[in-house]
CSV table of C-alpha atoms in Angstrom, one decimal:
chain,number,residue,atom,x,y,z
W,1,UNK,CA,-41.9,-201.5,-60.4
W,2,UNK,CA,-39.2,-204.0,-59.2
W,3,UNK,CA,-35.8,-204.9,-60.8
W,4,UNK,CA,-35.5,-202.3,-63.3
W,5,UNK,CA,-32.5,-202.9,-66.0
W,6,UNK,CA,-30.8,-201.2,-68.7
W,7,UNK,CA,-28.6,-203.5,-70.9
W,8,UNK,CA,-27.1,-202.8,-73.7
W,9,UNK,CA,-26.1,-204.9,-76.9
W,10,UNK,CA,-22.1,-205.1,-78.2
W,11,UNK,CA,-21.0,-205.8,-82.0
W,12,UNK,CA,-23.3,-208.8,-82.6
W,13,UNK,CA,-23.9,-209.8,-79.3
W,14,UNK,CA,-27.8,-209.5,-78.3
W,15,UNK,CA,-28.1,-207.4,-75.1
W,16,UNK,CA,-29.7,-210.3,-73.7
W,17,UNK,CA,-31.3,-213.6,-74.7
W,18,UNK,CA,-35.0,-212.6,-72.2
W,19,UNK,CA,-35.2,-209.7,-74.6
W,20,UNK,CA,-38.4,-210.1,-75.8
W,21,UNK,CA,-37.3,-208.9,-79.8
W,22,UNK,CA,-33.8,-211.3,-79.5
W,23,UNK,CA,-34.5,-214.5,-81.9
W,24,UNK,CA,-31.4,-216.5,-83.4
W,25,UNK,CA,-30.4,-216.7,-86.8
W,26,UNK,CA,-28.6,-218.5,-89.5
W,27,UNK,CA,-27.6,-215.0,-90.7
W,28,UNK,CA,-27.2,-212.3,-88.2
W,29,UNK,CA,-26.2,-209.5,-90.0
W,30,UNK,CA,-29.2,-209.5,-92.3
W,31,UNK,CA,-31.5,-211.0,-89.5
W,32,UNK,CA,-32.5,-207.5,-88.3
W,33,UNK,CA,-33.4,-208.8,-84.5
W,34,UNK,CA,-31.4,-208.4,-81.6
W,35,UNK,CA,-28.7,-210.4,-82.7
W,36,UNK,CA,-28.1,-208.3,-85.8
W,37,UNK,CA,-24.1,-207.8,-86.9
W,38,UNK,CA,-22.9,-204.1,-87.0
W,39,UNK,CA,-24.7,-203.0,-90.4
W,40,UNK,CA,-28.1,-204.6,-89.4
W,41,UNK,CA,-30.8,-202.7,-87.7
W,42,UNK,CA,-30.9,-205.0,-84.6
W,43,UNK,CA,-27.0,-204.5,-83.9
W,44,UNK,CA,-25.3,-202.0,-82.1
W,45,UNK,CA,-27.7,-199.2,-80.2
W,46,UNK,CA,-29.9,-201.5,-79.9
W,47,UNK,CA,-31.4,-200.7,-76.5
W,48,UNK,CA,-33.9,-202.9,-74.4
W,49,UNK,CA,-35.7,-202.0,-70.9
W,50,UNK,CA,-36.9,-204.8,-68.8
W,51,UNK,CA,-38.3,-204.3,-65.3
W,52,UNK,CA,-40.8,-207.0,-63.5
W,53,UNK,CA,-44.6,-206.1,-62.7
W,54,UNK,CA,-45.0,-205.7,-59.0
W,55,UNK,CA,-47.9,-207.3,-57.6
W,56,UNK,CA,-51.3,-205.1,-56.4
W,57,UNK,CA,-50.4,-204.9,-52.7
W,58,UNK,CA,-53.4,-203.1,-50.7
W,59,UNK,CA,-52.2,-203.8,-47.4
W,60,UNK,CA,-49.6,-204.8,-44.7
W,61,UNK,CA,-50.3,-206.5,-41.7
W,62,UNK,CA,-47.8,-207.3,-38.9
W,63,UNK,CA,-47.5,-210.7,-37.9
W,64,UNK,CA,-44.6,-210.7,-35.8
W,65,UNK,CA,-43.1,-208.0,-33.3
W,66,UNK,CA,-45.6,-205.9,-32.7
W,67,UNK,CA,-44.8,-203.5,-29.5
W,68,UNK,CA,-42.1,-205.9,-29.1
W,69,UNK,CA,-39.5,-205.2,-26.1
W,70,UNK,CA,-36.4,-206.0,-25.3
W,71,UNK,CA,-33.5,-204.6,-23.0
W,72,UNK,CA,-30.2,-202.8,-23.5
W,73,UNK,CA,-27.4,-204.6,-25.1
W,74,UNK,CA,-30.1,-207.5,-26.5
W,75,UNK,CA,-32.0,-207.8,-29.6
W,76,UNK,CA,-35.4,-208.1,-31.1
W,77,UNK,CA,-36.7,-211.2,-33.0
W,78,UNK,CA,-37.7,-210.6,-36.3
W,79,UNK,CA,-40.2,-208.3,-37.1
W,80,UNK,CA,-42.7,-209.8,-39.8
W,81,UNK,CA,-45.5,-208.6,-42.4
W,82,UNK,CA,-48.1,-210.3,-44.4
W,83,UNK,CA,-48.8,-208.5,-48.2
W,84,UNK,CA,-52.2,-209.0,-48.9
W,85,UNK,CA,-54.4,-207.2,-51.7
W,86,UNK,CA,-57.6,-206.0,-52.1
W,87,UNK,CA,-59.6,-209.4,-51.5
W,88,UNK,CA,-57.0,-209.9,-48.6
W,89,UNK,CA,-55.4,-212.6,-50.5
W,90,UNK,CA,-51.0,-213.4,-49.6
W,91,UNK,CA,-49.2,-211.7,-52.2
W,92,UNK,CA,-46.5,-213.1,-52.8
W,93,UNK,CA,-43.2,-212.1,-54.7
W,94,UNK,CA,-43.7,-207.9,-53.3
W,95,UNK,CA,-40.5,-206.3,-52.6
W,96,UNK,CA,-41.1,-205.0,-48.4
W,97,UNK,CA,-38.2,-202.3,-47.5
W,98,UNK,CA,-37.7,-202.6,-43.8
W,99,UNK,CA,-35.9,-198.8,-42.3
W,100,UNK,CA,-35.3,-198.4,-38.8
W,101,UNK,CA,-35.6,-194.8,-37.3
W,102,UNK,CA,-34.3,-194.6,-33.8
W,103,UNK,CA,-35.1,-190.8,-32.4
W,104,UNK,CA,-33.8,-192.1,-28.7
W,105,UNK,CA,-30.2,-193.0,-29.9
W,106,UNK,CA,-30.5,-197.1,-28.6
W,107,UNK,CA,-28.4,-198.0,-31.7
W,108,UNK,CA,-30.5,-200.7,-33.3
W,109,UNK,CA,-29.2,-202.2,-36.4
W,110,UNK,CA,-30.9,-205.1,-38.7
W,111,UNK,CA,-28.1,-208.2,-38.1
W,112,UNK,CA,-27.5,-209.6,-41.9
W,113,UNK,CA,-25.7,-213.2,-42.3
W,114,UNK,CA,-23.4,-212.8,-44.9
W,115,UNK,CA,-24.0,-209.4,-45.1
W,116,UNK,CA,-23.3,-205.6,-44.2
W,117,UNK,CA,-25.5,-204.5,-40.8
W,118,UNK,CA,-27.6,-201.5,-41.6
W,119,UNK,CA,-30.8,-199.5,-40.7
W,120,UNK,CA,-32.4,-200.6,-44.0
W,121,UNK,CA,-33.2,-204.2,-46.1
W,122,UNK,CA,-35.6,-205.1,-48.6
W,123,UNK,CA,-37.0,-208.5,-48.8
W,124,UNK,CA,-39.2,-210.3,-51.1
W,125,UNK,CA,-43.1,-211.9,-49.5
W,126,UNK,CA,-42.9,-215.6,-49.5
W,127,UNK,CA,-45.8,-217.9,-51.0
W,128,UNK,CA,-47.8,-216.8,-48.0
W,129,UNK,CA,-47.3,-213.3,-48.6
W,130,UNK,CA,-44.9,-212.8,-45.7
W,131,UNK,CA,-41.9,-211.1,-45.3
W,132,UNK,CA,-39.3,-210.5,-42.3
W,133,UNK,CA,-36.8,-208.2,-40.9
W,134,UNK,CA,-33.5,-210.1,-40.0
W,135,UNK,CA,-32.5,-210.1,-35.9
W,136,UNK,CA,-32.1,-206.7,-34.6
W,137,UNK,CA,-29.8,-205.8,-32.0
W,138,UNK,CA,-29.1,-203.3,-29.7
W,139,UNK,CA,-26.2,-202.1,-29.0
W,140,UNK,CA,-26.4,-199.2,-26.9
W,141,UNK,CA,-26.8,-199.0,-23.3
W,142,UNK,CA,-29.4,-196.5,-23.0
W,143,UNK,CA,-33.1,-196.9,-22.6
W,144,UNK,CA,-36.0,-196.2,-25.2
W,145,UNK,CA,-37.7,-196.7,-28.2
W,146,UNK,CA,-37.3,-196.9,-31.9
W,147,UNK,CA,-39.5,-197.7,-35.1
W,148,UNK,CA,-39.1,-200.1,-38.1
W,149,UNK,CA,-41.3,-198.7,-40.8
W,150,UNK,CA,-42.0,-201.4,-43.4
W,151,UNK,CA,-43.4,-200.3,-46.9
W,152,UNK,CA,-44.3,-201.6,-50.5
W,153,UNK,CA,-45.5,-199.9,-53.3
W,154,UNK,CA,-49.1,-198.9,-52.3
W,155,UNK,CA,-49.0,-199.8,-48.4
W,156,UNK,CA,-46.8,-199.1,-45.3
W,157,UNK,CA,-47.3,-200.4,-41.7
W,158,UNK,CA,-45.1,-199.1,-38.7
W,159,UNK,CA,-43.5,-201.0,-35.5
W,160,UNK,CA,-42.8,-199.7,-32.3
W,161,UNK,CA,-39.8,-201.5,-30.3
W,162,UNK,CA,-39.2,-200.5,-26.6
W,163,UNK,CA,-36.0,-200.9,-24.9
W,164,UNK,CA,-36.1,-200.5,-21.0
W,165,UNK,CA,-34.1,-202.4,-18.5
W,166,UNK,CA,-36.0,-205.4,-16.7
W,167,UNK,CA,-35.4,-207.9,-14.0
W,168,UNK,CA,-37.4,-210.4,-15.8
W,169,UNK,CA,-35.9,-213.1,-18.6
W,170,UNK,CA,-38.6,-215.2,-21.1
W,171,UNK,CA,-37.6,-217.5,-23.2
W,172,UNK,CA,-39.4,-220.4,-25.0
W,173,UNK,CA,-39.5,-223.7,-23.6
W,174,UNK,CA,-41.8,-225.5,-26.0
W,175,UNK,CA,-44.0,-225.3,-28.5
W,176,UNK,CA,-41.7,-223.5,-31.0
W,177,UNK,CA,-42.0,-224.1,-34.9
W,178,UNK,CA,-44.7,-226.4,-35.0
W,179,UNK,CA,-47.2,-227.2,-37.9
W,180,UNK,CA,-51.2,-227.6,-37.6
W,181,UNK,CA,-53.7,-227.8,-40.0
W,182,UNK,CA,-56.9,-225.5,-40.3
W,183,UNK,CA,-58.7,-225.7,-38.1
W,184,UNK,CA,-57.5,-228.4,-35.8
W,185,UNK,CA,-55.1,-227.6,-32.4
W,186,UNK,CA,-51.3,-227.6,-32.3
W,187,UNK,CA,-50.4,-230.4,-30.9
W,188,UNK,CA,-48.4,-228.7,-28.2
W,189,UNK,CA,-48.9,-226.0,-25.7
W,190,UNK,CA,-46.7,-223.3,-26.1
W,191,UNK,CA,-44.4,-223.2,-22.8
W,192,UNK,CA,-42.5,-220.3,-21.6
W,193,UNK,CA,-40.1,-220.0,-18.8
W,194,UNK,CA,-39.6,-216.9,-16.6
W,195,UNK,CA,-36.2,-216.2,-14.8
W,196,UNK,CA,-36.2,-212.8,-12.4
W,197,UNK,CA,-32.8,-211.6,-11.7
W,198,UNK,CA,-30.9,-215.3,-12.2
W,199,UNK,CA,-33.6,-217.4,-10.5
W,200,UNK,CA,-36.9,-219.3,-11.4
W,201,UNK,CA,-39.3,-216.6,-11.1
W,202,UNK,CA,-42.1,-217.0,-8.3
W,203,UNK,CA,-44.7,-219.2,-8.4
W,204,UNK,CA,-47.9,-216.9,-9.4
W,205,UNK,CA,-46.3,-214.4,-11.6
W,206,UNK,CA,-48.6,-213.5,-14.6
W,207,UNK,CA,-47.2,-213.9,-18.4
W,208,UNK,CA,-49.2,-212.7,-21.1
W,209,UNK,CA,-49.5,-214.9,-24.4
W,210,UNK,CA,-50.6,-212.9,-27.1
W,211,UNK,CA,-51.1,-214.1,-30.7
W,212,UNK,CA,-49.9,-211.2,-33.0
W,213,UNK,CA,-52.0,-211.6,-36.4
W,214,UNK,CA,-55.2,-209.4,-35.7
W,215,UNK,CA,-56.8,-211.0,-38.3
W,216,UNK,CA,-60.2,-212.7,-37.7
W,217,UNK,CA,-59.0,-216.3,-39.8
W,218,UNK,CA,-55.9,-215.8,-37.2
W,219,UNK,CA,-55.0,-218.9,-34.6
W,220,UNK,CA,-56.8,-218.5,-31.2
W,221,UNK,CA,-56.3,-219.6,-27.3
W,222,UNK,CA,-59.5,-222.7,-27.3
W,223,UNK,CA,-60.5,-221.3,-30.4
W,224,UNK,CA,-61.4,-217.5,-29.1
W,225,UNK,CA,-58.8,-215.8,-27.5
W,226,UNK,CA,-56.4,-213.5,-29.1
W,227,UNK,CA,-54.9,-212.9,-25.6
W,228,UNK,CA,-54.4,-215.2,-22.6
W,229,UNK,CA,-52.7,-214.7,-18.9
W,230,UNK,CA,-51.7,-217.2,-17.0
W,231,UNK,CA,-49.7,-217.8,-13.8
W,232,UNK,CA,-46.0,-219.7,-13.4
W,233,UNK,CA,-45.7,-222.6,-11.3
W,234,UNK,CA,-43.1,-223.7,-8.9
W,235,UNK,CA,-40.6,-223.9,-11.4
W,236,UNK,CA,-41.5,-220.7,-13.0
W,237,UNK,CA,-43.1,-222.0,-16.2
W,238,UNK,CA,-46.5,-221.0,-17.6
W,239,UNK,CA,-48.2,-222.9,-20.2
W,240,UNK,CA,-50.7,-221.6,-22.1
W,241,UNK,CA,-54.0,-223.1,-23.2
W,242,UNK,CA,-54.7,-224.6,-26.4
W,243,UNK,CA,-54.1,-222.7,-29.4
W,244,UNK,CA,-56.2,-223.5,-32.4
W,245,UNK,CA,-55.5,-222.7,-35.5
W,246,UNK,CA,-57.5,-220.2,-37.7
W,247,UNK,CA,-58.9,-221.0,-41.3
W,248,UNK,CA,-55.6,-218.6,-42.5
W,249,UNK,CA,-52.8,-220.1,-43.8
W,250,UNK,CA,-48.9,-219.4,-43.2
W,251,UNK,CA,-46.5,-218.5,-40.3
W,252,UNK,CA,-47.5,-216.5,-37.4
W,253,UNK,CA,-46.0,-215.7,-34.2
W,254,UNK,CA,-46.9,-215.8,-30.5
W,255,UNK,CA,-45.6,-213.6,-27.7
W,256,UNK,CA,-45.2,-214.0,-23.9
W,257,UNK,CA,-44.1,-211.8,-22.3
W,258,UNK,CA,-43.8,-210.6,-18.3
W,259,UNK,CA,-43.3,-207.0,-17.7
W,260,UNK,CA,-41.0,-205.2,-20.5
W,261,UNK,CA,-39.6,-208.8,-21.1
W,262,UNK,CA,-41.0,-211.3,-24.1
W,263,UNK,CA,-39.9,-213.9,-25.8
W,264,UNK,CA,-41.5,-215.1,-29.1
W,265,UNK,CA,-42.9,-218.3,-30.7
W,266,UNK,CA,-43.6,-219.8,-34.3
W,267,UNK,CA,-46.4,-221.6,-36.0
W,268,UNK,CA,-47.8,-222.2,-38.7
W,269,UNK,CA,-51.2,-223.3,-40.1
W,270,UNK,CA,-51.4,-225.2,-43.4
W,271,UNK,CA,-54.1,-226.1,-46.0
W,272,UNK,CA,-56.6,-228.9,-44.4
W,273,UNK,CA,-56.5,-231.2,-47.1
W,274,UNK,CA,-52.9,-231.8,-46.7
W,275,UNK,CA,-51.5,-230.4,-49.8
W,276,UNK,CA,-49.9,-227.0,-50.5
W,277,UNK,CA,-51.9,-223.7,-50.8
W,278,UNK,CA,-51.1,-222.2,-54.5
W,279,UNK,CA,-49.4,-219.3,-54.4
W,280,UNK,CA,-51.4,-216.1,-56.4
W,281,UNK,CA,-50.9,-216.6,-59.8
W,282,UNK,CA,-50.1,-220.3,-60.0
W,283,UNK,CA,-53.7,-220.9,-61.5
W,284,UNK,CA,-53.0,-219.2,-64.5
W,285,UNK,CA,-49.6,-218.5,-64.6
W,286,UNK,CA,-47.9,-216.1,-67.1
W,287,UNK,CA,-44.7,-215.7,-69.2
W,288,UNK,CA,-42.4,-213.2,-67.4
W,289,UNK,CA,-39.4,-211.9,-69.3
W,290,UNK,CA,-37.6,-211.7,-65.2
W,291,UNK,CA,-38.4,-215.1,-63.6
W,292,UNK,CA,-37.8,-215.4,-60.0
W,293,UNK,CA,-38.1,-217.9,-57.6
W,294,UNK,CA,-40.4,-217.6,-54.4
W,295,UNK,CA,-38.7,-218.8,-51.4
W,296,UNK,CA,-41.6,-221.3,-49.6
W,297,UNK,CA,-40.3,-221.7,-45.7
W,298,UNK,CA,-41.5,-224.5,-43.3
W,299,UNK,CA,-41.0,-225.3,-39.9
W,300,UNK,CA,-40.9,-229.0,-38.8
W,301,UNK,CA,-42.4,-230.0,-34.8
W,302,UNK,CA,-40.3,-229.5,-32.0
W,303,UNK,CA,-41.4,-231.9,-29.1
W,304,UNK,CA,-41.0,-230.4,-25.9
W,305,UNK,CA,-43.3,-231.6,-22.2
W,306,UNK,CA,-45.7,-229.4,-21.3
W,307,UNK,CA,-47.7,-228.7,-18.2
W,308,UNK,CA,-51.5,-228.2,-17.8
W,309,UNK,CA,-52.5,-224.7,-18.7
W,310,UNK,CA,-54.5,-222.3,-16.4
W,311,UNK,CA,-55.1,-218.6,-16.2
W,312,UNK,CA,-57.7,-216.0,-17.5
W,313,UNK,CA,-58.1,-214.2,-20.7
W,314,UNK,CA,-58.3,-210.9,-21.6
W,315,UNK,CA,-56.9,-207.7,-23.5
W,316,UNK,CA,-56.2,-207.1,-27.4
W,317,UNK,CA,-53.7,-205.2,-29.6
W,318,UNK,CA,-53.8,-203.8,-32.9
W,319,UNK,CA,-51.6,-203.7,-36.2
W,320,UNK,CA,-51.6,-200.1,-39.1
W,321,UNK,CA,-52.2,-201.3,-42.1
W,322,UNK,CA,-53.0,-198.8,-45.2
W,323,UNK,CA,-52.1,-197.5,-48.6
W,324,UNK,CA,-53.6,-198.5,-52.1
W,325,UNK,CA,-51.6,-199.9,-55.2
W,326,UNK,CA,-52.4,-199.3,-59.1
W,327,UNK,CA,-52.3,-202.8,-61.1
W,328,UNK,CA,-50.0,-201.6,-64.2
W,329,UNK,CA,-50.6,-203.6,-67.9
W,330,UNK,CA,-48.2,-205.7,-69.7
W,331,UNK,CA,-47.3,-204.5,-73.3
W,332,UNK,CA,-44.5,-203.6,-75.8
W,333,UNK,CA,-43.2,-200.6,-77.6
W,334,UNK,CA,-40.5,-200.7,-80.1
W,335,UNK,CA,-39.2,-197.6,-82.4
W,336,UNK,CA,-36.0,-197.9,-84.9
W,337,UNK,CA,-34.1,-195.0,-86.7
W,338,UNK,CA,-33.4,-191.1,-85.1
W,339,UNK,CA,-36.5,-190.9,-83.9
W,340,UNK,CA,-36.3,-193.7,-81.1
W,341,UNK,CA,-33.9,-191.6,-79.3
W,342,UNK,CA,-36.8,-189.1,-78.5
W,343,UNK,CA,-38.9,-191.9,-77.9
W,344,UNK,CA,-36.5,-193.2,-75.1
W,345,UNK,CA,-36.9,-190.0,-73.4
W,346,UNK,CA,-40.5,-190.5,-73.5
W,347,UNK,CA,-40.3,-194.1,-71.9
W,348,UNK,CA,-40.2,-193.1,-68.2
W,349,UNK,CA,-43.8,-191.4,-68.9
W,350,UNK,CA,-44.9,-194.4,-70.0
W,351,UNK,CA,-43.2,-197.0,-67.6
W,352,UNK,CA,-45.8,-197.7,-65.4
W,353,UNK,CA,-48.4,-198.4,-68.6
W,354,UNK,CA,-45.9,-201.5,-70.2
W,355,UNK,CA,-44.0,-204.4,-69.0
W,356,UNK,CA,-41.5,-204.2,-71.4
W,357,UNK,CA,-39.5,-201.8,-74.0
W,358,UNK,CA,-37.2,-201.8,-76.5
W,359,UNK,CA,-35.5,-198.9,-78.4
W,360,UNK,CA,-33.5,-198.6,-81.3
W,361,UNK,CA,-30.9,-195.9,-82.2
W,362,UNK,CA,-28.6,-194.6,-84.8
W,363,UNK,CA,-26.3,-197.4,-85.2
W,364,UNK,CA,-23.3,-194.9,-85.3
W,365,UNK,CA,-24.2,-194.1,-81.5
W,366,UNK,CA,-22.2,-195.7,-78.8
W,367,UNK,CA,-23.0,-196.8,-76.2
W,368,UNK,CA,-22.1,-197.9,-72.5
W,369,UNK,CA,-23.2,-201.2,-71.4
W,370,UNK,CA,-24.6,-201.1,-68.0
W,371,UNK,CA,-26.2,-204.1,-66.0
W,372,UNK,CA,-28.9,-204.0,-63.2
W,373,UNK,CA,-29.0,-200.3,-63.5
């Protein structure tokens, strides 16, 4: 159960117009609905519980940052999930809390725009069912690991982060935030560049690409390969194969990494047609007494050059997915006089069987407003 609310009406005033019992009226004090005047039964104690239906999530699969590493005093890109139900359909519009434990004492914390920093946000899945941690840094000096647990009503999946010194940098030098459609290639090979200890690594030293969605429908090296090495030339770039995108939709990420140093990449596959996947729910769409908005990202190509790939494939890695979810009914209940006060201590029994409630009690009663409790 998301964004649960208690409001409460004043005078005449309706606790809110998305109650489901408010109507308007010519004459308010005899109208007996929410807008009711002071001697009406839909005036003051008028009491209405709202709360939005959460979506059935079965499972959560990491997409981004798994065993990601990084070193002291640096960060971790975003960690990411994908909410999918039972038929392993996105789910979209699932509140994801994302808590970091650190048992080592590396001093992690999620970096917010705009925002306090903390060990703990919640974020909402996009269209595609995915949702993502801010930046995390790292601001201790000590070497270790910590966890970012990320869980949902009926599912939970955990990441491990490792901080250790390294002499090796990576960091993306093309291929980054580009689109392709099911199916068909990325247009461009995903390019990383390795520096060891302030020069051009070596020519010959081996960086792992590894796509992070385990999913079978996920994007693979020629079509195949989950995991790729190849060797840095002169220069100390590797370039990895062709990637080829999966029949699954939405943004997934690609790691390369060289020792305990990675650096990430984004892409994302999109319907074949050429239009935009429906989110769930869009084919029969519902009233909802809480509307929201689903944020729908995009990435637009990033031309870069990139050099012919080479290398051998090899190796695998694995996400936790688990939990279950109950799928709760809509519905109403409504009770005026005495009595509803008893019924109102009843309600919390009977939360997770209605989408909505409203209460009525004595009007003498007074009450205190309170929003977004």
């Amino acid at each position: 159960m998301d964004d649960a609310r208690l409001v409460v009406g004043s005078g005449s005033k309706a606790p809110e117009k998305t109650d489901p019992f408010w109507a308007s009226s010519d004459n308010p004090i005899d109208s007996g609905v929410a807008e009711g005047g002071v001697n009406a039964p839909g005036g003051p104690g008028r009491i209405v519980l709202q709360w939005r239906q959460s979506p059935a999530v079965d499972r959560l699969v990491q997409v981004s940052g798994t065993d990601a590493t990084t070193q002291p005093g640096a960060g971790v890109k975003p960690l990411a999930v994908v909410a999918r139900d039972k038929d392993g359909k996105p789910v979209a519009d699932a509140s994801v809390t994302f808590t970091i434990d650190d048992p080592d004492g590396v001093k992690p914390y999620f970096y917010i725009t705009g925002g306090p920093d903390g060990d703990e946000t919640v974020v909402a899945t996009d269209a595609q069912g995915r949702a993502q941690t801010p930046f995390i840094e790292v601001s201790g000096s000590k070497e270790g690991r910590f966890t970012v647990r990320a869980k949902t009503l009926g599912a939970e999946t955990v990441f491990t982060a490792r901080v250790k010194e390294s002499p090796y940098t990576v960091s993306v030098g093309g291929g980054n935030d580009q689109k392709a459609e099911q199916g068909e290639d990325f247009t461009e090979a995903l390019l990383a560049r390795v520096v060891k200890s302030g020069k051009a690594a070596p020519a010959g030293t081996e960086v792992e690409f590894r796509v992070e969605d385990t999913a079978e429908d996920a994007p693979r090296f020629e079509g195949e390969d989950r995991v790729v090495r190849v060797k840095t030339d002169d220069s100390g770039k590797a370039t990895a194969p062709a990637l080829t995108a999966g029949e699954g939709t939405g943004t997934g990420t690609v790691a390369a990494s060289v020792g305990d140093a990675m650096t990430q990449f984004a892409v994302e596959v999109v319907p074949g047609d050429g239009s935009e996947e429906p989110g769930p729910g869009d084919e029969s769409p519902s009233p909802s007494a809480s509307p929201t908005t689903d944020p729908s990202p995009s990435a637009e190509p990033s031309p870069s050059t990139s050099t012919d790939p080479s290398g051998t494939t090899g190796g695998d890695g694995s996400s936790t997915t688990g939990g279950t979810s109950t799928d709760l009914d809509g519905g109403s209940l409504a009770s005026t006089g005495a009595g509803g006060i008893g019924l109102l201590l009843a309600a919390a029994a009977g939360l997770a069987a209605v989408g909505f409630a409203a209460f009525r009690v004595a009007p003498r009663l007074k009450l205190r407003s309170r929003d977004n409790a």
